[in-house]
XYZ file of C-alpha atoms in Angstrom:
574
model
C 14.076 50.229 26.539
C 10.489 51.114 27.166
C 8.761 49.426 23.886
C 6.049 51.869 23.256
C 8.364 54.352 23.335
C 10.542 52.574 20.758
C 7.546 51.881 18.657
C 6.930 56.132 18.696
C 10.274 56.616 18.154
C 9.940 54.473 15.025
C 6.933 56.037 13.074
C 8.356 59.564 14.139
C 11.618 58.529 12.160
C 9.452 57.394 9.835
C 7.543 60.238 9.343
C 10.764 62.548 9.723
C 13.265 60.605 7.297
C 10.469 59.323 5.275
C 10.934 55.673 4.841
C 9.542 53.083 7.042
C 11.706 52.352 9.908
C 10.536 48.920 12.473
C 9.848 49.606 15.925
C 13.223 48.029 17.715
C 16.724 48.325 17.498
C 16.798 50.075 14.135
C 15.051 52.692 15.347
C 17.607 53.307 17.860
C 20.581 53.593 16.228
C 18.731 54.582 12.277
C 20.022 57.872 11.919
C 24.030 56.010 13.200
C 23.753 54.075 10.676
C 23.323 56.528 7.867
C 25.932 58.638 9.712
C 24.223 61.074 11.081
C 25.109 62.092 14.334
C 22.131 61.085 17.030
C 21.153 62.106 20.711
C 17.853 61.446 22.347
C 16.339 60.748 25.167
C 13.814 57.337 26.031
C 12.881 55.396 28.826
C 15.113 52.252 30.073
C 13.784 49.428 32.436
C 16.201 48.139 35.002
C 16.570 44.314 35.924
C 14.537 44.808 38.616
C 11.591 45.784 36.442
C 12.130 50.185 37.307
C 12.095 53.342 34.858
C 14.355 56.014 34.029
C 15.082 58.444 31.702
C 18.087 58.391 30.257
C 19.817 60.960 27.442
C 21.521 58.329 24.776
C 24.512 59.222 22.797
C 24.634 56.477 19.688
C 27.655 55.841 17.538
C 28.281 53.164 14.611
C 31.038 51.219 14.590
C 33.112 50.385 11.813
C 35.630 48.076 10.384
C 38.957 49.530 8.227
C 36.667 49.810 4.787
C 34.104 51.487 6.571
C 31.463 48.692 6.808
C 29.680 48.804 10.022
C 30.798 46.472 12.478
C 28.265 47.216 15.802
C 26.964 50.047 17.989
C 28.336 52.261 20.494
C 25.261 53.391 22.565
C 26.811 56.004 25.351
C 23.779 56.816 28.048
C 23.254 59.321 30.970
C 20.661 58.882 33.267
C 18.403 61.974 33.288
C 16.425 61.567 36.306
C 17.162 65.007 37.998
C 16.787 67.031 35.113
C 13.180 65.356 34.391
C 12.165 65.623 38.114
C 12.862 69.388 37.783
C 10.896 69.589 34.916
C 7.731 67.653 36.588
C 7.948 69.667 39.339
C 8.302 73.327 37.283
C 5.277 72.050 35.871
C 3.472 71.018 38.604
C 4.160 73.735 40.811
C 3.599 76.346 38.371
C 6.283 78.252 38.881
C 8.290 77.762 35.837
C 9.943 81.027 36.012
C 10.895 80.868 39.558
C 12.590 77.256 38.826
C 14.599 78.739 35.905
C 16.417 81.574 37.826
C 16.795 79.254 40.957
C 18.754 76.189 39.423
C 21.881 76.524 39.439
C 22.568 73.096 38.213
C 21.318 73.389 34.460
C 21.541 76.669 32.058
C 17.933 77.382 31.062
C 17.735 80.005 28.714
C 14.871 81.580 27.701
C 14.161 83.086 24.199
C 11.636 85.219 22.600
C 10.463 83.946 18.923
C 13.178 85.643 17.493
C 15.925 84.225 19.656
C 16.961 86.753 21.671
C 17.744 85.699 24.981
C 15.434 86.987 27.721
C 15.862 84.452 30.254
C 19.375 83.407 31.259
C 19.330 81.807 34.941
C 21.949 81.588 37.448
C 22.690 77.876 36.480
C 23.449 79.549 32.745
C 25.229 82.591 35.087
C 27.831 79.669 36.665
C 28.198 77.854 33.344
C 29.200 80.340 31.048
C 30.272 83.030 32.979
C 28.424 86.054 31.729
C 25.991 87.852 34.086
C 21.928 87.605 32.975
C 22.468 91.853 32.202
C 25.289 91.110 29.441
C 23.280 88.819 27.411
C 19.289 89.623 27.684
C 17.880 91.540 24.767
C 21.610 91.541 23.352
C 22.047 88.245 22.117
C 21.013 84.440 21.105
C 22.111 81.503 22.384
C 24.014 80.883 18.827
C 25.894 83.506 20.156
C 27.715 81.538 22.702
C 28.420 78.585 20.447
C 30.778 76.943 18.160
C 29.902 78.721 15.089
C 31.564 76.081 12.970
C 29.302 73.237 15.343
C 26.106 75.724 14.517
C 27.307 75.588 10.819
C 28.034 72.294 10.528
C 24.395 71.194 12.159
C 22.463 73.578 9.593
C 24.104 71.924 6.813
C 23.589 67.862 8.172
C 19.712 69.393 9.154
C 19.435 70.565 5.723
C 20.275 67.579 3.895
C 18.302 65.304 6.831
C 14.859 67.126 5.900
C 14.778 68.540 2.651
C 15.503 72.108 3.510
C 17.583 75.064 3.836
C 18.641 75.869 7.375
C 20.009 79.383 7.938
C 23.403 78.664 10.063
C 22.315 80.437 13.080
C 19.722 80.204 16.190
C 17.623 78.856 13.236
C 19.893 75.692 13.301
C 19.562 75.664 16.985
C 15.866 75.332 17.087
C 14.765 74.009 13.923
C 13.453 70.722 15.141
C 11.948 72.191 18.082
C 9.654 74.892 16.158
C 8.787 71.704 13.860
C 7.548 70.207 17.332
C 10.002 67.600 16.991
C 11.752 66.277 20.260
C 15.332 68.055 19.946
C 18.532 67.088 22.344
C 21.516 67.543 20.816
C 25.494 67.871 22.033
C 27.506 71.179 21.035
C 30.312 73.442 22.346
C 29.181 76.573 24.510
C 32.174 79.048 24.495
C 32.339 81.023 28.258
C 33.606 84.726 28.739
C 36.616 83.635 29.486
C 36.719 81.741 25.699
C 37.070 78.788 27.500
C 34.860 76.028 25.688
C 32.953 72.581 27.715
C 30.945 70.348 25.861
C 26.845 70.715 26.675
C 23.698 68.335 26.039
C 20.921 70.695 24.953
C 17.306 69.806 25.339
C 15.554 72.217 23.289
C 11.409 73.047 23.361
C 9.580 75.661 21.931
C 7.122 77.781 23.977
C 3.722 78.956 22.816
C 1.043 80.766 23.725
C -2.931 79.501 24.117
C -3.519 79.933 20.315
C -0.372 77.368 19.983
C 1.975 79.836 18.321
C 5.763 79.980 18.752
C 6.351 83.310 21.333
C 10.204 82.060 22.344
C 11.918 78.855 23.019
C 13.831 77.214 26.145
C 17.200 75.734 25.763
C 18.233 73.699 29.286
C 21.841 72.443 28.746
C 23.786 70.455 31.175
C 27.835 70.256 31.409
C 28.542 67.412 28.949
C 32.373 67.409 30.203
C 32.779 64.707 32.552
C 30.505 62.095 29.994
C 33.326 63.182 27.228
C 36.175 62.419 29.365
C 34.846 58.771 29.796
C 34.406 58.144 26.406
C 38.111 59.547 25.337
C 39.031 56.948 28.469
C 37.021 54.208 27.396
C 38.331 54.958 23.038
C 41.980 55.408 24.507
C 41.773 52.132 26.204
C 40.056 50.151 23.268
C 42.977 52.017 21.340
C 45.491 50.329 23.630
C 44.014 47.312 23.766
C 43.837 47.185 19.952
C 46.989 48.505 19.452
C 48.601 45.132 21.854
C 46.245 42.487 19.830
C 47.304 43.535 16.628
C 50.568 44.114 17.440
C 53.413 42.028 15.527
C 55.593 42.660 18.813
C 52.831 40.366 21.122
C 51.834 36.854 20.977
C 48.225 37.785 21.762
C 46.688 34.239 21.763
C 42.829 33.718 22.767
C 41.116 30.022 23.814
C 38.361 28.570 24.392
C 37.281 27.594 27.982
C 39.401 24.319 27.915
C 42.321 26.023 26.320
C 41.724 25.378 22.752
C 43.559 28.339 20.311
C 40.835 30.299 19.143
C 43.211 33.819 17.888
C 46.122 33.420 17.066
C 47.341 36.894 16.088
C 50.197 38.492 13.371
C 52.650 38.451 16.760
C 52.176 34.769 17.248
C 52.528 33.807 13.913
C 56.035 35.892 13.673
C 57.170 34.615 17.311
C 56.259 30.652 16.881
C 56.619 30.492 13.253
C 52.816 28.739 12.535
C 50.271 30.243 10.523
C 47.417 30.794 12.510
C 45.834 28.233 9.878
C 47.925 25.672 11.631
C 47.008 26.026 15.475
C 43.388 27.324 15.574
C 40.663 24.925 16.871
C 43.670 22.476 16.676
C 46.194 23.032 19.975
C 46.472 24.755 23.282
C 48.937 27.138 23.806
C 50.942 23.899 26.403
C 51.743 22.451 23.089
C 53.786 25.739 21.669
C 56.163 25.297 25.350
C 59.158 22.870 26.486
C 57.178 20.384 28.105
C 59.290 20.041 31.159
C 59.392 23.149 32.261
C 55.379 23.382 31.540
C 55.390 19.652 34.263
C 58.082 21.601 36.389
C 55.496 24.721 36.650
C 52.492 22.229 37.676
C 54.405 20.631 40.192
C 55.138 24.006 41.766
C 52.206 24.886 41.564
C 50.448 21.516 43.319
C 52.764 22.656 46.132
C 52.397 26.400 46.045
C 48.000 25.695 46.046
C 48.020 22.396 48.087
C 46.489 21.066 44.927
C 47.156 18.455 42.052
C 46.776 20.770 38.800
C 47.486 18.519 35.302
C 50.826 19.049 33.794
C 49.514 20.606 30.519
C 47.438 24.123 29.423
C 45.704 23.653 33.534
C 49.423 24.970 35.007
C 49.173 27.933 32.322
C 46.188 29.011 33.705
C 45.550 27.967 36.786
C 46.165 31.176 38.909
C 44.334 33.535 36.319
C 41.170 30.969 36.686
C 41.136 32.034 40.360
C 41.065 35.472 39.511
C 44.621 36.044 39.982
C 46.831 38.357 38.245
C 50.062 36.028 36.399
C 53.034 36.913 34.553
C 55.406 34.231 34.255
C 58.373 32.998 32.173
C 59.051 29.696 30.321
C 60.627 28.750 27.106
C 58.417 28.419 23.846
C 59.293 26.365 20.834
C 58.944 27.432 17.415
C 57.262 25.366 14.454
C 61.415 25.035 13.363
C 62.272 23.430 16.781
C 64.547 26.981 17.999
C 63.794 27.938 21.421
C 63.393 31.094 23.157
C 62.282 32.483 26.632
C 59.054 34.371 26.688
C 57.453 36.294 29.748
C 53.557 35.789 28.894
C 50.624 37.533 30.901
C 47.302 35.474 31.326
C 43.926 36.890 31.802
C 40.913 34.553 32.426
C 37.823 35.677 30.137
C 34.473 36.261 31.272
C 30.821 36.488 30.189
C 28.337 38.764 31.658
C 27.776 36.107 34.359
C 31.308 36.261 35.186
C 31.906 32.186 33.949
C 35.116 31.994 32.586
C 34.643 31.153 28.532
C 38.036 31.531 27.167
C 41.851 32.837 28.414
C 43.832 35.513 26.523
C 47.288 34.875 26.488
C 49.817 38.266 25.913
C 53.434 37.424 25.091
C 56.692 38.922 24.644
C 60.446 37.389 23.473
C 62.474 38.075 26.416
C 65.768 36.509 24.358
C 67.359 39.927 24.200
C 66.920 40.243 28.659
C 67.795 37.196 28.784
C 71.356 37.528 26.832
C 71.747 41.110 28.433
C 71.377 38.908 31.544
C 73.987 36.570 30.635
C 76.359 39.382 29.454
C 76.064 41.022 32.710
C 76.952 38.165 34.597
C 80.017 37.606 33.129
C 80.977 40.561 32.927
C 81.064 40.193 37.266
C 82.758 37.367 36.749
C 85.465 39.053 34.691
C 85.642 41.835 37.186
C 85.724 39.046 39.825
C 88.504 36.992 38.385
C 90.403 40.038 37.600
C 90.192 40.895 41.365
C 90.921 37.847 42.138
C 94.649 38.017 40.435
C 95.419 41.377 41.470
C 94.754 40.680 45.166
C 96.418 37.581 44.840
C 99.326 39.590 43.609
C 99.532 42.311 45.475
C 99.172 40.260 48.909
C 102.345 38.390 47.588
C 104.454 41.293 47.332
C 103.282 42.469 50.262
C 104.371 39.261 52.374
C 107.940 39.839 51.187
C 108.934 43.743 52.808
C 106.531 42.527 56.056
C 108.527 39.249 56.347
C 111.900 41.081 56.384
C 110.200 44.139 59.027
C 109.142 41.134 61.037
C 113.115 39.881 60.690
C 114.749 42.802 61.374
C 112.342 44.004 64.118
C 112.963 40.830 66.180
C 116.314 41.655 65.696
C 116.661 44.407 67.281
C 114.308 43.727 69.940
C 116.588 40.757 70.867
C 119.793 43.266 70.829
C 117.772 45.305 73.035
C 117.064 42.699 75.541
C 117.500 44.073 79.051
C 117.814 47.848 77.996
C 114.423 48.562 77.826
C 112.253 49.656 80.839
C 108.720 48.551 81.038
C 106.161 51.185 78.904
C 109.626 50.076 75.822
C 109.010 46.537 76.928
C 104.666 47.335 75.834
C 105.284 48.966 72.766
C 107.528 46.017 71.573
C 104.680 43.793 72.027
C 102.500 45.858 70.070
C 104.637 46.440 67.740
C 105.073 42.194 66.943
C 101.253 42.108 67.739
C 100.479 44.383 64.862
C 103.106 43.016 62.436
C 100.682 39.152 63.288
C 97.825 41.288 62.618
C 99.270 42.424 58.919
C 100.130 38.598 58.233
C 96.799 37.835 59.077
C 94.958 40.633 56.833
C 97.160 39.366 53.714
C 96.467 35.546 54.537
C 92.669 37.338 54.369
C 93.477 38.853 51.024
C 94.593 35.808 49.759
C 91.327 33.887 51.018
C 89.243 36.705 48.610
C 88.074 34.023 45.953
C 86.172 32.223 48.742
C 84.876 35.406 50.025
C 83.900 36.084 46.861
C 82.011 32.775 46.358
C 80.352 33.778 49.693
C 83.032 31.322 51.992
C 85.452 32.867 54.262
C 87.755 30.377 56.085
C 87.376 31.307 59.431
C 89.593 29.317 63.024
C 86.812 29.864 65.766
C 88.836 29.218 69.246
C 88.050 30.332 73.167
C 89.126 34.289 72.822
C 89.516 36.616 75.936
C 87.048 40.164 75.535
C 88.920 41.487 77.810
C 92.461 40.511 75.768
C 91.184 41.654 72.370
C 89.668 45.092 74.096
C 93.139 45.772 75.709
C 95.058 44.728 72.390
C 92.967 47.064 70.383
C 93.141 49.728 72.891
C 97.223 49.395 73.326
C 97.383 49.056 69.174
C 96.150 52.761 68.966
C 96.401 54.386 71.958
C 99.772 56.474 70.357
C 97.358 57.257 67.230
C 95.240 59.060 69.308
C 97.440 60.883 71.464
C 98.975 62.094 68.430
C 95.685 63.039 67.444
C 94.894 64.799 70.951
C 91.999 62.345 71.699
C 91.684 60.492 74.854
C 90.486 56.678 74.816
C 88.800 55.105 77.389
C 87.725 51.847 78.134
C 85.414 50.215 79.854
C 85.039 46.492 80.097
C 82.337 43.859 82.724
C 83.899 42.201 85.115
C 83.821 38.621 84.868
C 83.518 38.233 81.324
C 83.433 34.431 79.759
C 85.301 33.894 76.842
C 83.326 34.273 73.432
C 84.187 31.656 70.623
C 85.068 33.669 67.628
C 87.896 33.876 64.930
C 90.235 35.915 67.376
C 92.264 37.638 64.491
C 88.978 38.522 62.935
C 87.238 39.620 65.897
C 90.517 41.873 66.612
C 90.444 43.355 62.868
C 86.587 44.603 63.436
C 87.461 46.079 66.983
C 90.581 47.996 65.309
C 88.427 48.966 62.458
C 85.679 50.572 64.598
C 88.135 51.933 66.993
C 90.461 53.823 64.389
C 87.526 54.556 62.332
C 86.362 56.672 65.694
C 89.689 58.391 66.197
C 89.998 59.119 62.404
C 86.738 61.555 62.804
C 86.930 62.782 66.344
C 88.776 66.748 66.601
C 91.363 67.245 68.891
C 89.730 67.649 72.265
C 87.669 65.105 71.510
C 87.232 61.621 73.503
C 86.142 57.822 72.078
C 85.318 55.033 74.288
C 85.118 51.462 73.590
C 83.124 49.392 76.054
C 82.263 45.780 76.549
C 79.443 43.680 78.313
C 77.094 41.391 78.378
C 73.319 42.346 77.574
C 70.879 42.458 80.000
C 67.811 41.414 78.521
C 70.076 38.159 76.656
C 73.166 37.237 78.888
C 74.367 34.847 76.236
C 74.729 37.985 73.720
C 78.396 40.025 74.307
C 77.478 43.647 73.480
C 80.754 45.529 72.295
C 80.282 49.747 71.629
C 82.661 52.016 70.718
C 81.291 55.867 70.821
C 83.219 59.390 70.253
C 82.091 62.510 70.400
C 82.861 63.061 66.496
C 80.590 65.022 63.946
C 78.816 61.952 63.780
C 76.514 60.413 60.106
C 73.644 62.357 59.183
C 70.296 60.383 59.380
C 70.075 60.105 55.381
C 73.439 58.549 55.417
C 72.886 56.326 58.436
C 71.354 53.441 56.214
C 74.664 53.317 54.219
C 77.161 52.327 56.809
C 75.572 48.635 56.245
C 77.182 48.857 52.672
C 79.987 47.184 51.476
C 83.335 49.543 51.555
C 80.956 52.577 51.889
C 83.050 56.112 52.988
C 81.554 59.169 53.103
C 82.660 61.188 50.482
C 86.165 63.821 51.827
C 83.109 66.885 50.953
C 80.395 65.328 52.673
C 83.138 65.082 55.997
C 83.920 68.421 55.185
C 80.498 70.147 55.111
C 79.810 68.165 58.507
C 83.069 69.715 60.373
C 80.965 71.628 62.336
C 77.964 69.414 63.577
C 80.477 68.582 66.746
């Protein structure tokens, strides 16, 4: 701050409060400190050695038995508002200024307090027009009367005398010719309330008697918003350090415990006593996973980084965000997984001087975790046995079909003409097919483990398009949809798990049918791709209602059907 002005400030404090008060920081925050509420306006000096005005907003701090603990001092820079001021003066044309700026509410009062001036800046802020409020009323008018009330009384006790709740309170300093800027709430029209900064002077003529004063307030809101920010954050932050739910634990800059707060002490089972200036927080971890975490780390950064309270902190010391989890050990020896968050501490030259460590007791995840997973593995096993089952009684009634169909196909031998002869064929084909799908369903703990037994062997595209196509060619002509087919010539043989490769083509191919209308055709074609010749390309297409785009994603899911509504409210998309 500018000293001089520090040093006036002083003996008018002085003078004001009577009692001496020394030219520095007391006199800034004097009046804070006896709880009374202060705003005024001084000159700061920048680094670089440059002045400003600024409009300073002090508050004391203070601990849970109300000793004061430090300052709050909350500034605005008020540049503008003196450059429009300097140049009123200067240019003479005060009255012309006041009705032109829109950006401040100068009002304008005769002795009495009676507004006679009340500019368009005063207009836009409070929403009454100049011809509603001149000779009617005083700026105490359009204030909190319990602020106006409250500042008469805190006045009177501050200098010794009574102060009429009123305009009186409003200008009281100002007719004293002391230096007045002071926060209340103006009320609009619309009883909508803002919070304003007030800068109040009092105008006199060339004897030097009072003949009005000028109030110039500026909207306050924007400065209050930051602070309830700035308070709701320290309330957060407070709220976590204190909190017996977090380990908050603060070091030094080479890692030494520091804090050690009530959540630490509950969590790890040492009084803070035990571990401050004493440990780092490496010692309160399983010390293998704390050399595993380096290691990674070395690899991860290209780096060696000491096993120890380095591998803790290394990433926040490079300015990067870190949550990780490892096990902790309490002063009894019990163990339990904790997810801790690490922040790097800074001074104003941004050199790291400390690290706060924030920690929670992820046990209860961790077991929810462990339920969970067996709780698959129940559902697993459980499949497991009732596929196992059912494909066992389902080997039995296909074995004796097979039986009895080969059977009859031999007593037939001769008698049958050549589309009979086809439709034998398909009919063994698809009874191989069924063995195949149970031998599948008996293979499900391996697919469930991620391992599916699988015979690769030379298979014909042109054999497994034909066998699909023969398999369901009477499903769609019950159906009333024609199949087509359409396969390269001079195909090479692809080498795949043939009854697997057969089960996906039957799959796609009845799956077309199933939701193609009568009239309808599908077509399943098969070639090799012209941009990769070693890649087979196999489509099947119908002209079906088709999947809506939002649903297109979930044919990639496993055993995904659309729902029998969702087919039904798509009947007509053709």
């Amino acid at each position: 701050s500018d000293p001089l002005e520090v040093i006036a400030r002083a003996k008018a404090l002085s003078v004001e409060l009577s009692t001496q008060i020394t030219p520095g920081f007391e006199a800034l925050v004097f009046k804070a400190s006896r709880g009374i509420e202060d705003i005024y306006e001084l000159t700061y000096i920048r680094k670089d050695g440059s002045e400003f005005p600024a409009v300073v907003s002090v508050t004391a701090l203070r601990d849970a038995q109300d000793a004061i603990i430090g300052y709050l001092l909350i500034g605005t820079d008020n540049t503008a508002r003196k450059q429009a001021e300097a140049a009123l003066v200067k240019a003479g044309a005060l009255q012309s200024a006041i009705f032109n700026s829109a950006n401040f509410s100068s009002i304008a009062t005769d002795a009495k307090g009676v507004i006679q001036i009340f500019n368009v800046g005063a207009e836009r802020m409070l929403g009454y027009t100049a011809a509603e409020v001149v000779d009617k009323i005083t700026p105490a008018d359009i204030s909190d009367f319990r602020e106006v009330i409250a500042r008469a009384t805190a006045l009177s006790l501050e200098l010794g005398t009574s102060i009429t709740p009123g305009f009186e309170a409003l200008v009281f300093k100002a007719s004293r010719g002391i230096e007045d800027i002071y926060e209340l709430t103006y009320i609009r029209k619309d009883r909508s309330r803002f919070p304003a900064v007030v800068s109040v002077t009092a105008l006199r003529d060339a004897q030097n008697a009072i003949i009005g004063y000028l109030l110039i307030g500026t909207d306050n809101t924007a400065r209050k918003k930051a602070e309830e920010a700035l308070l709701q954050a320290g309330a957060l932050q407070s709220a976590i350090f204190n909190s017996a739910n977090f380990s908050s634990i603060a070091t030094d800059a080479k890692g030494v415990i520091q804090i050690f707060n009530v959540g630490a002490e509950r969590m790890m089972g040492y009084r803070a006593a035990e571990v401050v200036n004493k440990i780092t927080p490496a010692e309160l971890h399983d010390p293998q996973e704390v050399i595993a975490r380096a290691t990674a780390l070395s690899l991860e950064y290209g780096t060696p980084i000491t096993p120890g309270f380095e591998a803790l902190v290394f990433r926040a010391s490079r300015g990067i965000e870190d949550i990780y989890e490892l096990t902790k050990v309490r002063k009894d020896g019990s163990r339990f997984a904790a997810v801790d968050s690490v922040t790097a501490l800074r001074d104003a030259q941004n050199a790291i001087i400390g690290y706060l460590l924030i920690g929670t007791d992820n046990t209860v995840r961790r077991e929810a975790a462990v339920a969970l997973e067996q709780i698959r593995q129940d559902e697993i096993r459980f499949k497991d046995e009732f596929l196992s089952h059912v494909s066992h009684e389902l080997r039995s009634p296909l074995t004796a079909i097979k039986q009895f169909t080969s059977i009859l196909i031999g007593g037939l031998a001769g008698e049958l003409n050549p589309e009979q002869h086809d439709y034998q064929q398909i009919v063994l084909k698809n009874i191989h097919q069924l063995q195949s799908m149970i031998d599948d369903l008996l293979e499900v703990t391996g697919l469930q483990a991620g391992k599916l037994t699988v015979h690769p062997e030379s298979v014909s595209v042109e054999d497994a398009v034909a066998d699909t196509f023969n398999t369901l060619q009477e499903t769609a002509r019950a159906k009333g949809v024609a199949l087509f087919s359409e396969v390269a010539k001079d195909l090479p043989s692809v080498y795949a798990d043939q009854t697997r490769l057969r089960q996906i083509l039957i799959i796609l191919f009845d799956n077309a049918i199933k939701f193609t209308p009568a009239g309808g055709s599908v077509k399943l074609r098969a070639g090799l791709l012209p941009q990769s010749p070693r890649l087979l390309l196999i489509e099947v297409t119908d002209t079906g209602c088709g999947i809506e785009a939002d649903l297109a994603e979930k044919v990639f899911d496993r055993l995904y059907q659309v729902s029998e509504r969702s087919k039904a409210s798509r009947k007509g998309l053709g």
